[in-house]
Amino acid sequence: MIIIMERNATKVNIEKVLDLLKDNGFKVRCTEGEIHTVIDAIGDKTTVSPGRIAALEGVKEVKIIREPYRLASRDSQSEDTVITFANGVKIGGNNKPVAMVGPCSIEDYDGLLKVAIAAKEMGCQFLRGGAFKPRTSPYDFQGFGEQALKYLKKAGETTGLLTVSEVMDASDLDMMCDYVDVLQIGARNVQNFKLLQAVGRCSRPVILKRGLASTIREFLLAAEHIMYQGNKNVILCERGIRSFDNAYTRNVMDIASIPIIKKYSHLPVIVDPSHGTGQRYLIEPMAKAGLVVGADGVMIEVHNDPEKALSDGKQSLPIPMFKDVMKRLNQFRDRLHYEKQCLSANVK
Ligand code: PEP
Ligand code: MN
């Protein structure tokens, strides 16, 4: 880290910073500028955190050089993480982007099965659906719980799709692992550290959604919490963030976050234009945008009767529209994939 001292920092202030660093094994170099003294410190930040240095008298600013997440960082693993499922489906690396589709909430088996059949027909790999819904209002539909997971598992087995559902409470984890192939941590729980730690001790891959107000660094640190407990199979999901303009969209989809995360982390990243925009007509263009910038998959909400959906009907694609969109997305994905392969063959 680099420590910049205040212009009026005293010799005693500077010595105190240097002593703390040296006592904790840091290599330090102190440069006295005309106005500020600057200290370069190289060492293990778990022994003295940047925050502890920043609290010392006379310290103006502490800048970190190495990203604070370690396991999630490209510095610790240069190759992309590839997650392989029992049926051979792979996410990440040079694999073709996958599609995870399904209703926001699982409401009944017949409706879910209709969506699952359409998803399978369109070449999707995952069936997603909520059983425990994190709703802003306690008066809104909260999900059908374990019964919904039973439907999900059955529809997954019937169609051969892998299943994804959100976990809200660590005490549900064992039960959920009986039903789903992938656990989802929703945007609202991205900093529920106990829950992150609990899924970190679990054997199922985890889709971690970006929080409504998470910076990219905070998002990667949330992934780090999961990985630190041993579960390295984390899939990051860009699902839009809050900003000032909500006149036309529900959230602001941060498309740049995808190549940024790819630069700093080896973890797979998927894009969720349904929550990212909240608008049906924006799903196709924003899914394509995500694929162009390197997303390893798309997550799209689909409902057999969106007008009657108990949550997120407005952004859910009805099945016929989903099939049209998915057909074009598949063509688009295949063309992009082919071009990428040609490009890397030429580079080699
Ligand atoms: C969802 O996937 O249905 C969901 C609630 O997503 P998010 O956590 O991104 O709002
Ligand atoms: Mn939803």
PDB file of N, CA and C and ligand atoms in Angstrom, residues 103-104 128 133-134 166 184-188 209-210 212 239 250 272 275 299 301 312, ligand 1:
ATOM      1  N   PRO A 103     -39.439 -18.795 -14.356  1.00  0.00           N
ATOM      2  CA  PRO A 103     -40.233 -17.744 -13.722  1.00  0.00           C
ATOM      3  C   PRO A 103     -39.523 -17.112 -12.525  1.00  0.00           C
ATOM      4  N   CYS A 104     -39.916 -15.899 -12.219  1.00  0.00           N
ATOM      5  CA  CYS A 104     -39.378 -15.249 -11.014  1.00  0.00           C
ATOM      6  C   CYS A 104     -39.732 -16.123  -9.815  1.00  0.00           C
ATOM      7  N   ARG A 128     -34.527 -21.883 -13.883  1.00  0.00           N
ATOM      8  CA  ARG A 128     -34.444 -21.105 -12.649  1.00  0.00           C
ATOM      9  C   ARG A 128     -35.851 -20.817 -12.133  1.00  0.00           C
ATOM     10  N   LYS A 133     -38.794 -15.837  -1.829  1.00  0.00           N
ATOM     11  CA  LYS A 133     -38.642 -14.572  -2.541  1.00  0.00           C
ATOM     12  C   LYS A 133     -38.312 -13.428  -1.589  1.00  0.00           C
ATOM     13  N   PRO A 134     -37.242 -12.717  -1.856  1.00  0.00           N
ATOM     14  CA  PRO A 134     -36.902 -11.556  -1.022  1.00  0.00           C
ATOM     15  C   PRO A 134     -37.714 -10.350  -1.498  1.00  0.00           C
ATOM     16  N   GLU A 166     -33.034 -19.470  -5.365  1.00  0.00           N
ATOM     17  CA  GLU A 166     -32.396 -18.572  -4.392  1.00  0.00           C
ATOM     18  C   GLU A 166     -32.535 -19.077  -2.954  1.00  0.00           C
ATOM     19  N   GLN A 184     -28.674 -19.754  -5.586  1.00  0.00           N
ATOM     20  CA  GLN A 184     -28.546 -18.338  -5.948  1.00  0.00           C
ATOM     21  C   GLN A 184     -28.566 -17.506  -4.684  1.00  0.00           C
ATOM     22  N   ILE A 185     -27.645 -16.539  -4.632  1.00  0.00           N
ATOM     23  CA  ILE A 185     -27.704 -15.522  -3.571  1.00  0.00           C
ATOM     24  C   ILE A 185     -28.214 -14.262  -4.257  1.00  0.00           C
ATOM     25  N   GLY A 186     -29.327 -13.752  -3.784  1.00  0.00           N
ATOM     26  CA  GLY A 186     -29.955 -12.605  -4.438  1.00  0.00           C
ATOM     27  C   GLY A 186     -29.248 -11.297  -4.125  1.00  0.00           C
ATOM     28  N   ALA A 187     -29.599 -10.299  -4.931  1.00  0.00           N
ATOM     29  CA  ALA A 187     -28.968  -8.980  -4.812  1.00  0.00           C
ATOM     30  C   ALA A 187     -29.052  -8.437  -3.382  1.00  0.00           C
ATOM     31  N   ARG A 188     -30.181  -8.697  -2.727  1.00  0.00           N
ATOM     32  CA  ARG A 188     -30.373  -8.116  -1.393  1.00  0.00           C
ATOM     33  C   ARG A 188     -29.548  -8.810  -0.315  1.00  0.00           C
ATOM     34  N   LYS A 209     -25.513 -12.686  -7.051  1.00  0.00           N
ATOM     35  CA  LYS A 209     -25.988 -11.509  -7.784  1.00  0.00           C
ATOM     36  C   LYS A 209     -25.399 -10.230  -7.205  1.00  0.00           C
ATOM     37  N   ARG A 210     -25.131  -9.307  -8.089  1.00  0.00           N
ATOM     38  CA  ARG A 210     -24.585  -8.024  -7.629  1.00  0.00           C
ATOM     39  C   ARG A 210     -25.650  -7.278  -6.825  1.00  0.00           C
ATOM     40  N   LEU A 212     -27.799  -4.147  -5.114  1.00  0.00           N
ATOM     41  CA  LEU A 212     -28.399  -2.952  -5.703  1.00  0.00           C
ATOM     42  C   LEU A 212     -27.443  -1.762  -5.653  1.00  0.00           C
ATOM     43  N   ARG A 239     -26.825  -7.765 -12.501  1.00  0.00           N
ATOM     44  CA  ARG A 239     -28.283  -7.666 -12.592  1.00  0.00           C
ATOM     45  C   ARG A 239     -28.776  -6.221 -12.440  1.00  0.00           C
ATOM     46  N   ARG A 250     -35.877  -0.357 -14.537  1.00  0.00           N
ATOM     47  CA  ARG A 250     -35.950  -0.646 -13.100  1.00  0.00           C
ATOM     48  C   ARG A 250     -34.595  -0.404 -12.437  1.00  0.00           C
ATOM     49  N   ASP A 272     -28.068 -10.661 -16.284  1.00  0.00           N
ATOM     50  CA  ASP A 272     -29.514 -10.818 -16.064  1.00  0.00           C
ATOM     51  C   ASP A 272     -30.218  -9.546 -16.527  1.00  0.00           C
ATOM     52  N   HIS A 275     -33.876  -8.437 -14.539  1.00  0.00           N
ATOM     53  CA  HIS A 275     -33.834  -7.530 -13.386  1.00  0.00           C
ATOM     54  C   HIS A 275     -33.032  -6.275 -13.724  1.00  0.00           C
ATOM     55  N   MET A 299     -29.317 -14.859 -17.860  1.00  0.00           N
ATOM     56  CA  MET A 299     -30.422 -15.309 -17.003  1.00  0.00           C
ATOM     57  C   MET A 299     -31.646 -14.484 -17.395  1.00  0.00           C
ATOM     58  N   GLU A 301     -36.023 -14.111 -17.167  1.00  0.00           N
ATOM     59  CA  GLU A 301     -37.280 -14.562 -16.565  1.00  0.00           C
ATOM     60  C   GLU A 301     -38.334 -14.833 -17.637  1.00  0.00           C
ATOM     61  N   ASP A 312     -42.775 -10.072 -10.633  1.00  0.00           N
ATOM     62  CA  ASP A 312     -41.998  -9.704 -11.830  1.00  0.00           C
ATOM     63  C   ASP A 312     -42.630 -10.080 -13.165  1.00  0.00           C
TER      64      ASP A 312
HETATM   65  C1  PEP B   1     -34.605 -13.105  -8.939  1.00  0.00           C
HETATM   66  O1  PEP B   1     -33.667 -13.642  -9.569  1.00  0.00           O
HETATM   67  O2  PEP B   1     -35.796 -13.406  -9.092  1.00  0.00           O
HETATM   68  C2  PEP B   1     -34.274 -12.004  -8.025  1.00  0.00           C
HETATM   69  C3  PEP B   1     -35.034 -11.732  -6.974  1.00  0.00           C
HETATM   70  O3  PEP B   1     -33.179 -11.334  -8.389  1.00  0.00           O
HETATM   71  P1  PEP B   1     -32.362 -10.142  -7.684  1.00  0.00           P
HETATM   72  O4  PEP B   1     -31.834 -10.711  -6.414  1.00  0.00           O
HETATM   73  O5  PEP B   1     -31.309  -9.827  -8.706  1.00  0.00           O
HETATM   74  O6  PEP B   1     -33.319  -8.996  -7.476  1.00  0.00           O
END
